[in-house]
Short mmCIF file of C-alpha atoms and ligand atoms in Angstrom, two decimals:
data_model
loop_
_atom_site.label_atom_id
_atom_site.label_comp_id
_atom_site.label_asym_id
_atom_site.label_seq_id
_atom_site.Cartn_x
_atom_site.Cartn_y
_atom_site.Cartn_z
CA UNK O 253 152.30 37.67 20.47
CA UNK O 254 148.70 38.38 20.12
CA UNK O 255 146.97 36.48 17.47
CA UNK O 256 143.11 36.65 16.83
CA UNK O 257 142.84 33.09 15.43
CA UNK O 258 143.60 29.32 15.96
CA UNK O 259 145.86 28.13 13.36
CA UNK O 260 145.80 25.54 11.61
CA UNK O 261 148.31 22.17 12.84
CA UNK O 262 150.86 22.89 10.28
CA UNK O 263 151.24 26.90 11.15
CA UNK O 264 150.66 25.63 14.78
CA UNK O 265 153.95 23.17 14.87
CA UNK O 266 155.96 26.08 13.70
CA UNK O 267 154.15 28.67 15.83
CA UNK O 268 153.03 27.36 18.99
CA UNK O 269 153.59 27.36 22.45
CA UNK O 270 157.22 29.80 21.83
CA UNK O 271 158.69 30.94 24.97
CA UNK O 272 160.02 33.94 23.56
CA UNK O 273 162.74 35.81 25.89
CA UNK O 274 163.23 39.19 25.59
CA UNK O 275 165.95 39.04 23.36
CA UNK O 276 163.08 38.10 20.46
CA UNK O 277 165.17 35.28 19.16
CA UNK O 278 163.48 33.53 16.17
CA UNK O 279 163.83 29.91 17.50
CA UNK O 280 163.23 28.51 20.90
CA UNK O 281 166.28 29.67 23.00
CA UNK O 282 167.18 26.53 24.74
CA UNK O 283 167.28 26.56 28.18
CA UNK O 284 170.20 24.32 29.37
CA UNK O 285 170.19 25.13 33.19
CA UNK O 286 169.27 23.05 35.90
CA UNK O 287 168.04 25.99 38.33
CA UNK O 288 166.24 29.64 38.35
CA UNK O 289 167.49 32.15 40.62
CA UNK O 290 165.18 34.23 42.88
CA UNK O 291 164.91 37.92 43.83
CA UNK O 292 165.09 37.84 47.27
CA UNK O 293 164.24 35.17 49.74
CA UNK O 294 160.60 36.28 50.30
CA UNK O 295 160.40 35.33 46.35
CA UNK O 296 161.90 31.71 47.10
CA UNK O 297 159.32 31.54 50.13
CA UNK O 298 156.12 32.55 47.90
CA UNK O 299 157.35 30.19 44.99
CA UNK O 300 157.74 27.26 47.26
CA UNK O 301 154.35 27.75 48.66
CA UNK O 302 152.64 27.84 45.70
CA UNK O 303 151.76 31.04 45.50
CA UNK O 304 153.78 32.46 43.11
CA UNK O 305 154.02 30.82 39.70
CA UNK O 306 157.73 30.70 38.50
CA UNK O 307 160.16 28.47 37.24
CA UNK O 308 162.10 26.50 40.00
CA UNK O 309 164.01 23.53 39.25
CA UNK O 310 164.16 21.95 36.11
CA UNK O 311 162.81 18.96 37.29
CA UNK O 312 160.03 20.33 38.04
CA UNK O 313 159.74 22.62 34.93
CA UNK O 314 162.05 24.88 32.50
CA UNK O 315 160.70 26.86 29.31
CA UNK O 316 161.52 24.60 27.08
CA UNK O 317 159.23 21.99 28.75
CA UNK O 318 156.72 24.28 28.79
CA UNK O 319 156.60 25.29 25.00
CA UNK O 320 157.04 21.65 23.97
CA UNK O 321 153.60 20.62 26.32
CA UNK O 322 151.61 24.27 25.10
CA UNK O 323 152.79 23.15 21.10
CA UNK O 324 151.52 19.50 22.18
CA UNK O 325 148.35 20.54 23.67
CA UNK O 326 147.36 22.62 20.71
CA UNK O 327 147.93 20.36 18.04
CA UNK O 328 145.96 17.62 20.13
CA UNK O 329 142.98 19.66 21.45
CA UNK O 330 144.29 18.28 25.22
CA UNK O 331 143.95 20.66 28.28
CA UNK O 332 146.71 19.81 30.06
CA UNK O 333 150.87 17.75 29.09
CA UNK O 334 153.58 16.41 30.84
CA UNK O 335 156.80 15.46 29.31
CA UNK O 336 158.39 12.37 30.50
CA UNK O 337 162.22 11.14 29.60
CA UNK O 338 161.51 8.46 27.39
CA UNK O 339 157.89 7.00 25.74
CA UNK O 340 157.58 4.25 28.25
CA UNK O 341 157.95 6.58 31.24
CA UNK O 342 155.24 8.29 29.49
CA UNK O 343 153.49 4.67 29.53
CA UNK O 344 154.27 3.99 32.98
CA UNK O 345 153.31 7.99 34.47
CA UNK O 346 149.89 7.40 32.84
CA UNK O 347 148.96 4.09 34.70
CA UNK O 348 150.64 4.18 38.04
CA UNK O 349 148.80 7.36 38.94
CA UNK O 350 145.58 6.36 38.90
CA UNK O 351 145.62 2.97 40.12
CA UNK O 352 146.41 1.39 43.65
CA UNK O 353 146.78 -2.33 44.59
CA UNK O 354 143.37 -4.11 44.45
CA UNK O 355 142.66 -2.93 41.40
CA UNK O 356 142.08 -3.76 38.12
CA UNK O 357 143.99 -2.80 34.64
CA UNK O 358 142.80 -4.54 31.26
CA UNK O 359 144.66 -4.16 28.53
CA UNK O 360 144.57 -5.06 24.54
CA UNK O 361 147.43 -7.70 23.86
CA UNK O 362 149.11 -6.10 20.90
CA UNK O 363 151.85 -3.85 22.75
CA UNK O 364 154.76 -2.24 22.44
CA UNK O 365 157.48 -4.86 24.37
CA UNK O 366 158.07 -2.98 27.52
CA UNK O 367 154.25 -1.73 27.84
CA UNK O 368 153.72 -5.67 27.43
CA UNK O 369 156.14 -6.26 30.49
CA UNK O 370 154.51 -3.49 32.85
CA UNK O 371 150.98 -5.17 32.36
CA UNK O 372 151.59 -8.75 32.67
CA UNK O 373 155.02 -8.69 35.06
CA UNK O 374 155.48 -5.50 36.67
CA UNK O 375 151.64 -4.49 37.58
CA UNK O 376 151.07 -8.20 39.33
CA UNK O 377 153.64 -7.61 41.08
CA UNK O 378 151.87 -4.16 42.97
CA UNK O 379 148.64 -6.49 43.64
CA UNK O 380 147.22 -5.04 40.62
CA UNK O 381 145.03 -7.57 38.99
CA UNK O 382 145.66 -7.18 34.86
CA UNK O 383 143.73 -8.96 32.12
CA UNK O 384 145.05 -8.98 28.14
CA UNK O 385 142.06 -9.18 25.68
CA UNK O 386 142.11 -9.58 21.84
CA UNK O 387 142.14 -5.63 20.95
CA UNK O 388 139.79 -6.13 17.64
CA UNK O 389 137.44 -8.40 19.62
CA UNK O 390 134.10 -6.44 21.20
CA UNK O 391 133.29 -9.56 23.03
CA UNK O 392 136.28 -9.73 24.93
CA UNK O 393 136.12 -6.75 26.06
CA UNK O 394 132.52 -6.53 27.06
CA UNK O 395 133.11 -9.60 29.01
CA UNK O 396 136.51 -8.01 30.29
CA UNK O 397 134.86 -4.70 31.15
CA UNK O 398 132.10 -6.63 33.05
CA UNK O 399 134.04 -5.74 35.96
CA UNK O 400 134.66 -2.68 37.68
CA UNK O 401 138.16 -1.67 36.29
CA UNK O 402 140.33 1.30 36.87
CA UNK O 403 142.45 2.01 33.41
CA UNK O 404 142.84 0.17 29.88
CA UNK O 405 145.59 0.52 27.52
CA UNK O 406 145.54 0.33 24.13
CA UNK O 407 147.60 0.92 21.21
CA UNK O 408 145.80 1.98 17.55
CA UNK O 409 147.25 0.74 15.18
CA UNK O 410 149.08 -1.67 16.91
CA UNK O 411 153.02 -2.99 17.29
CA UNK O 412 153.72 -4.20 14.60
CA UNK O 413 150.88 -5.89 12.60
CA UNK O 414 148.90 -2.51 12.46
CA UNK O 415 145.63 -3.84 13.82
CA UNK O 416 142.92 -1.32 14.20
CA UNK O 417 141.10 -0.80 17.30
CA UNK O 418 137.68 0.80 17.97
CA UNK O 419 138.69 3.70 20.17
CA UNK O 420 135.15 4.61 20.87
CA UNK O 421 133.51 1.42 21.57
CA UNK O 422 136.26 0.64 23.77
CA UNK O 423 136.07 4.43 25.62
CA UNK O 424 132.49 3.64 26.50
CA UNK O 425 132.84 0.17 28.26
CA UNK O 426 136.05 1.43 30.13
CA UNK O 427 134.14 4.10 31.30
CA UNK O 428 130.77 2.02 32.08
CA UNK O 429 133.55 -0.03 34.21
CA UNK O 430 134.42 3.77 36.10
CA UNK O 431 138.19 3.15 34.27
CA UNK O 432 140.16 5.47 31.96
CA UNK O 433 141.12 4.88 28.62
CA UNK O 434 144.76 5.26 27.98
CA UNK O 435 145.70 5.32 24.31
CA UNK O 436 149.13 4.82 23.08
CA UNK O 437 148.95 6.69 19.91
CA UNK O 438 152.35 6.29 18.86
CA UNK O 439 152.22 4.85 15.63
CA UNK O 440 148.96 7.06 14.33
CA UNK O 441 151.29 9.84 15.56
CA UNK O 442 149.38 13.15 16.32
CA UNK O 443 148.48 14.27 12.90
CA UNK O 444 146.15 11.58 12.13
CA UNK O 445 144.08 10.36 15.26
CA UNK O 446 142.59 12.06 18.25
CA UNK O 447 141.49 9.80 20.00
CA UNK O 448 140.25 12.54 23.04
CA UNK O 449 137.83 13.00 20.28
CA UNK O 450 136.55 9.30 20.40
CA UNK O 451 136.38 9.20 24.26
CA UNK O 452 139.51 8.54 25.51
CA UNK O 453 140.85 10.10 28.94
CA UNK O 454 144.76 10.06 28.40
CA UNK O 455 146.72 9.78 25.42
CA UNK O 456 150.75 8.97 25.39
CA UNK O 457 153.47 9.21 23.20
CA UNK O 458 157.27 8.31 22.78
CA UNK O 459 158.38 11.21 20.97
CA UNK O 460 161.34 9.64 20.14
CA UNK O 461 159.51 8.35 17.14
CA UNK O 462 157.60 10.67 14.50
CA UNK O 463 158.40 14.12 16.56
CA UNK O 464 161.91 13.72 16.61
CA UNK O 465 161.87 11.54 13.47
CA UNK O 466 165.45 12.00 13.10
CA UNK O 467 167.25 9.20 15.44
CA UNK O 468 168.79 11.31 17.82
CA UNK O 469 166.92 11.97 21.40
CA UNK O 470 164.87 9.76 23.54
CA UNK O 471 161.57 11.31 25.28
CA UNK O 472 157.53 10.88 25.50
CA UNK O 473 154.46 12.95 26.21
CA UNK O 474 150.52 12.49 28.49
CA UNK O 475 147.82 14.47 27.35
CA UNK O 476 144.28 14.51 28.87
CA UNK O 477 142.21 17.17 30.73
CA UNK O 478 143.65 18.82 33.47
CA UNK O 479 142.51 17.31 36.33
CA UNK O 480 144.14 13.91 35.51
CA UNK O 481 147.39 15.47 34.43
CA UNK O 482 147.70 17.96 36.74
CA UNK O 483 146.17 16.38 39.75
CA UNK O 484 147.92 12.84 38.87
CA UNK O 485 150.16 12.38 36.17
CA UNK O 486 152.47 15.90 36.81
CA UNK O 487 153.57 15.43 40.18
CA UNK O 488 154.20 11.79 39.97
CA UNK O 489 156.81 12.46 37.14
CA UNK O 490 157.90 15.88 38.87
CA UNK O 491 158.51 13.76 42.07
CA UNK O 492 159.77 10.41 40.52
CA UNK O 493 162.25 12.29 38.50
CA UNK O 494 161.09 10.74 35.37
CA UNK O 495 161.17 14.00 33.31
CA UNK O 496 162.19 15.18 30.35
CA UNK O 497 165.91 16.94 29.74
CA UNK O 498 165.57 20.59 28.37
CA UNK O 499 168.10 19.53 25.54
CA UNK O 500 165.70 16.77 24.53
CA UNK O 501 162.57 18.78 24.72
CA UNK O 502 164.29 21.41 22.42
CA UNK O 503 164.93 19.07 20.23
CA UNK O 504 161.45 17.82 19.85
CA UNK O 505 160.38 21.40 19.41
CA UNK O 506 162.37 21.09 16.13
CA UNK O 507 161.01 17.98 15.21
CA UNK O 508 157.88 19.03 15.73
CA UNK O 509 157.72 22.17 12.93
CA UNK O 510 159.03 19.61 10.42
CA UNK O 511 156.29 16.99 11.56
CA UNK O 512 153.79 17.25 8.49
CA UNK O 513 156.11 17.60 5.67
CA UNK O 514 158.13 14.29 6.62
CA UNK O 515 154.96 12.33 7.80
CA UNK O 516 153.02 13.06 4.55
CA UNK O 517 156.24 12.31 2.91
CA UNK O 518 156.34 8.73 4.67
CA UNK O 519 152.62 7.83 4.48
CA UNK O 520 152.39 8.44 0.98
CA UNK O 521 156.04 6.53 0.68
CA UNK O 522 154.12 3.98 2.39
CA UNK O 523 151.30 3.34 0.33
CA UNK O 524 153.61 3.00 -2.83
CA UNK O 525 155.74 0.28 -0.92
CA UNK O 526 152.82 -1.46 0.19
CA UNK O 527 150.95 -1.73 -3.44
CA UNK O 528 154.32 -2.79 -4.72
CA UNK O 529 154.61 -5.88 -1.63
CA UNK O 530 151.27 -6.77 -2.54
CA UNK O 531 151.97 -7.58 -5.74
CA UNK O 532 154.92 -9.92 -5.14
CA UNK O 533 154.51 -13.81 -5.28
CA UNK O 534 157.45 -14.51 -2.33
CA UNK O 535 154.91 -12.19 0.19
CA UNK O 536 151.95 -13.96 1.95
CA UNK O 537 150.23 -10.98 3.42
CA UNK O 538 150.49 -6.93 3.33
CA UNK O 539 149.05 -5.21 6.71
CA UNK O 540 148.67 -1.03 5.61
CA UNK O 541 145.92 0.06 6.84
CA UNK O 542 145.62 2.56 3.51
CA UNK O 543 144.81 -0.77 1.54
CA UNK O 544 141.59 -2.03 1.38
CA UNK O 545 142.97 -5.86 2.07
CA UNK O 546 143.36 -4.46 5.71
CA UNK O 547 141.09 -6.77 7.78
CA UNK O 548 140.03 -3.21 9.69
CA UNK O 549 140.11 -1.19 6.70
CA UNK O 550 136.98 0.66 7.07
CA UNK O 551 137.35 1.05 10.97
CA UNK O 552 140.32 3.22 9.75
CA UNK O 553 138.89 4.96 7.33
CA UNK O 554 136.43 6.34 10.05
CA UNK O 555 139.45 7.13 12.60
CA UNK O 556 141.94 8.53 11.58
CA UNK O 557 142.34 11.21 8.68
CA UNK O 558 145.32 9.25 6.65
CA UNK O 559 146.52 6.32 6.91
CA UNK O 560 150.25 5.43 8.54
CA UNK O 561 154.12 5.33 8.06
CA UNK O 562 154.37 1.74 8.86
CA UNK O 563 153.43 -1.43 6.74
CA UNK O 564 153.58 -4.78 8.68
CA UNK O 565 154.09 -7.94 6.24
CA UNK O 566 154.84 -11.86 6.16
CA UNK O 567 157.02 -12.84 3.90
CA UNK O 568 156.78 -16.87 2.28
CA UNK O 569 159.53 -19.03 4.36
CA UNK O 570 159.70 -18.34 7.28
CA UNK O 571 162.84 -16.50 9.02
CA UNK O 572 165.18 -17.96 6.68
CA UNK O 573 163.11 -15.62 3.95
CA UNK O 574 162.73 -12.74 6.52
CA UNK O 575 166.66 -12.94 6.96
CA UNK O 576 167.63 -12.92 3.52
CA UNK O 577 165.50 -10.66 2.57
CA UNK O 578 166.73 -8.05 5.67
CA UNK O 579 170.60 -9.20 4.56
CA UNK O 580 170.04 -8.41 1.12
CA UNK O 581 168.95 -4.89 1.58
CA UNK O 582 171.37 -2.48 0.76
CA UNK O 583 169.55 1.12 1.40
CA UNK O 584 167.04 0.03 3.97
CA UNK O 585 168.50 -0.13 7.53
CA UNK O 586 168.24 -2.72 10.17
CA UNK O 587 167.44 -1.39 13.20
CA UNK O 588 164.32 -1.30 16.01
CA UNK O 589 163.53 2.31 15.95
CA UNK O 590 160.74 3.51 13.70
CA UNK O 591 159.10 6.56 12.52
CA UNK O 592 162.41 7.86 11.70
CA UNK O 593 163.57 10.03 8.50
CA UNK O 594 165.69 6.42 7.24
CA UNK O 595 163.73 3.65 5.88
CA UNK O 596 163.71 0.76 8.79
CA UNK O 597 163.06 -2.94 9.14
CA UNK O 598 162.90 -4.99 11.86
CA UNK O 599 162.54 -8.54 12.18
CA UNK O 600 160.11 -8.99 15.84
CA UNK O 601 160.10 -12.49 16.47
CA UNK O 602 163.75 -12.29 16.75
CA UNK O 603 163.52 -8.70 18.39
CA UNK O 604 161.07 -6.58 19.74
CA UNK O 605 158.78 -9.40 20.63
CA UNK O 606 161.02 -12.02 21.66
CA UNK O 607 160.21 -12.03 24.94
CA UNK O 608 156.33 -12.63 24.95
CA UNK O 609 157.19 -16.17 23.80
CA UNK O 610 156.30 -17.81 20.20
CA UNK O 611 152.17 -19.23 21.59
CA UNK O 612 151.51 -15.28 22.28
CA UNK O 613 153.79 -14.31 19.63
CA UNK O 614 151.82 -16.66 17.07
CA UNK O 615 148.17 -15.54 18.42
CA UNK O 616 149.45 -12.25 17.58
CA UNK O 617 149.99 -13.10 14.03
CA UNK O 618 153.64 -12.36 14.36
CA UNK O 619 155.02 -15.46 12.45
CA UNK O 620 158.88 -15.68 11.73
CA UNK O 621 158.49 -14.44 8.13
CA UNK O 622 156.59 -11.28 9.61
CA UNK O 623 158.72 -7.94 8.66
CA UNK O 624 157.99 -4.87 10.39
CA UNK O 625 158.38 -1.32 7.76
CA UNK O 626 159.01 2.03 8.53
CA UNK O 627 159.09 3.82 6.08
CA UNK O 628 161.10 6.52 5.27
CA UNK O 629 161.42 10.06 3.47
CA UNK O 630 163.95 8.69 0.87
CA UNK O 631 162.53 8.82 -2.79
CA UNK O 632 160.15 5.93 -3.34
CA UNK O 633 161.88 4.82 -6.29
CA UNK O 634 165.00 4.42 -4.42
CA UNK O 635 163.44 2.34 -1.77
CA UNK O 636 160.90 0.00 -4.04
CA UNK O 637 164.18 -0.80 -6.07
CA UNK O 638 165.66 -1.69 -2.73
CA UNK O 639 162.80 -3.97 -1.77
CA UNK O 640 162.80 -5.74 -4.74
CA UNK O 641 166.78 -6.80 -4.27
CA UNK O 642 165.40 -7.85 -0.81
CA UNK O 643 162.65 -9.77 -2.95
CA UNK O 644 164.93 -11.00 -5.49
CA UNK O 645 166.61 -12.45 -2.93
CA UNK O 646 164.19 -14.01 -1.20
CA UNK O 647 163.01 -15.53 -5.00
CA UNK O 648 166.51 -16.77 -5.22
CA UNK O 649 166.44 -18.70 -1.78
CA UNK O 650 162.78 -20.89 -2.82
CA UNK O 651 164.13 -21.45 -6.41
CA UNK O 652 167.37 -23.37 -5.33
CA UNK O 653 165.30 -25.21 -2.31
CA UNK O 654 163.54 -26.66 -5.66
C1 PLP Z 754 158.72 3.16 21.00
C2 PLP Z 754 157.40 2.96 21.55
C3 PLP Z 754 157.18 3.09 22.93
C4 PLP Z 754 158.30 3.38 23.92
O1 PLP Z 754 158.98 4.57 23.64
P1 PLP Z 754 160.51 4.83 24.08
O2 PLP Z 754 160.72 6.26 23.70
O3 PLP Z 754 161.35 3.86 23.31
O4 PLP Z 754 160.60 4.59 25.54
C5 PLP Z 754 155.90 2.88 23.39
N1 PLP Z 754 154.88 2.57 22.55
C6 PLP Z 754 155.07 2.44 21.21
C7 PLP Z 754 153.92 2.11 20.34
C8 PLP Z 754 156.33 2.63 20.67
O5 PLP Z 754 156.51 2.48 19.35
#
């Protein structure tokens, strides 16, 4: 359809990107079939030597892959997607590509689990030298970037205490080291950083999170300009076989129209739940980067455009108070996904960041009475009510130790 403006993100989500086949269906057809047929064999020749542009194999492309990376690219001002099965192939497809042994990866030390495992185990392992810095410290990295250095990953705000880092401060030593910036931009999601605009070369995403946002597909997303993704990132995922499904993708697609009204929903959810934590006597500290406590409140401010779906926060006590208080909860679910439609908590000492071991764990700030919040689309009455049974609770537990 021919349209003589750029729309705005919300029109966009709905909009953008439709692969429309000429049946005019309303929705994205989906496009469950693992193979295109050809005209003749001459067509099958051309299209294997590049020089006609078709679909192929699915996993190499399929429509709905292709409207899911055009509706990405346009709400993220990115030249160029790929769509990758889950958000840590997404990870994974934006390092490996542009490093080779003998080189060197730094990396901020608040990460999701798995992207924790890929720097410090996995990366090693392919003679790939990799150096964790404190994210919110310039120092560090000045002194890390000293060196020439072929990619950094970050995550802004971070898993799960929120911290805030500077995406463009960081973007110009990585690139006065010759390195790209990769930015894990999960838990901003793409409505309210982009961090392209700050410098950065390659951003990923697990889209199982805030674009799905309902709990039911697995999947993740690179963006950057084309010559990375293209040249790079596209045919190491086309070749590895790391792709995403067309079922999957189509589902995102829906997620994706729906994105605004349930992230507004949450953020604003959010801030109500975190005012009301603050104000509790059994909780030691509220991370929301939408409060001006935050320790990188301004830094955010400047950043993104709102503020997030997630609230990280210690509770007095230890795990036996971050236990209760998850036990007692009778609306809020326990669980390790986030950026879902349901209210979710998750305890990470226990869980998600188990594995890094209680010295990293601790320099991380993640103590045992540390809760980690997503925040749902519920009504916020429903949920504060909830929190303070969890609270009550918790009360309960310090006034009998008495
Ligand atoms: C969930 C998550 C990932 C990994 O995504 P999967 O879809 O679970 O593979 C990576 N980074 C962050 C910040 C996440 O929250």
């Amino acid at each position: 359809m021919k349209r003589s403006k750029t729309y705005r993100p919300a029109t966009q989500l709905v909009h953008g990107g439709v692969e429309r086949t000429s049946f005019n269906e309303t929705s994205d057809a989906l496009f469950l079939t693992s193979g295109f047929i050809y005209d003749n064999a001459e067509q099958a020749e051309r299209t294997f030597k590049g020089e006609e542009d078709r679909y192929q194999y699915s996993r190499f492309n399929n429509p709905n892959l292709t409207a899911l990376q055009n509706r990405l690219s346009e709400l993220e001002g990115a030249e160029a997607c790929i769509v990758t099965s889950t958000g840590m192939s997404a990870v994974y497809a934006s390092l490996v590509p542009i490093i080779k042994a003998g080189d060197r990866v730094v990396a901020s030390r608040a990460l999701f689990g798995s992207s924790y495992w890929i720097i410090e185990t996995l990366l090693p392992q392919m003679g790939v030298e990799t150096i964790f810095v404190d994210g919110t410290d310039l120092k560090q990295w000045e002194e890390a970037l000293s060196k020439p250095t072929a990619a950094v990953l970050i995550e802004t705000p971070s898993n799960p205490m929120l911290d805030i880092l500077d995406i463009k401060a960081i973007a110009d030593l990585t690139h006065k080291a010759g390195g790209k910036l990769i930015v894990d931009n999960v838990f901003a999601t793409p409505l309210y950083q982009h961090p392209l605009e700050w410098g950065a070369d390659l951003i990923v995403y697990s889209c199982t999170k805030h674009i799905d946002g309902q709990g039911r597909v697995l999947g993740g997303a690179v963006l950057g300009n084309k010559d990375v993704i293209l040249d790079h990132i596209t045919p190491f995922v086309r070749n590895t076989g790391i792709g995403l499904s067309p079922f999957n993708a189509w589902v995102f697609l829906k997620g994706l129209e729906t994105l605004p009204l349930r992230v507004e929903k949450m953020t604003q959810n959010a801030l109500a739940c975190a005012e009301f934590l603050e104000k509790s006597n059994v909780v030691s500290r509220v991370l929301y980067p939408g409060l001006k406590s935050h320790p990188h409140y301004e830094l955010g401010q400047k950043q993104m455009s709102a503020s997030s779906t997630m609230i990280g926060f210690e509770l007095k006590g230890g795990k036996k108070a971050a236990f209760t208080f998850m036990n007692a909860l009778e609306l809020i679910l326990i669980s390790n996904n986030l950026g879902d439609s349901r209210c979710i908590v998750t305890h990470p000492a226990t869980t998600t960041h188990m594995k890094i071991g209680e010295a990293e764990r601790l320099h991380l700030g993640i103590t045992d009475g540390c809760i980690r919040f997503s925040v749902g689309i519920e009504d916020a009455q429903d949920i504060i009510e909830d929190l303070q049974i969890g609270l009550d609770a918790v009360a309960a537990l310090t006034n009998s130790a008495k």
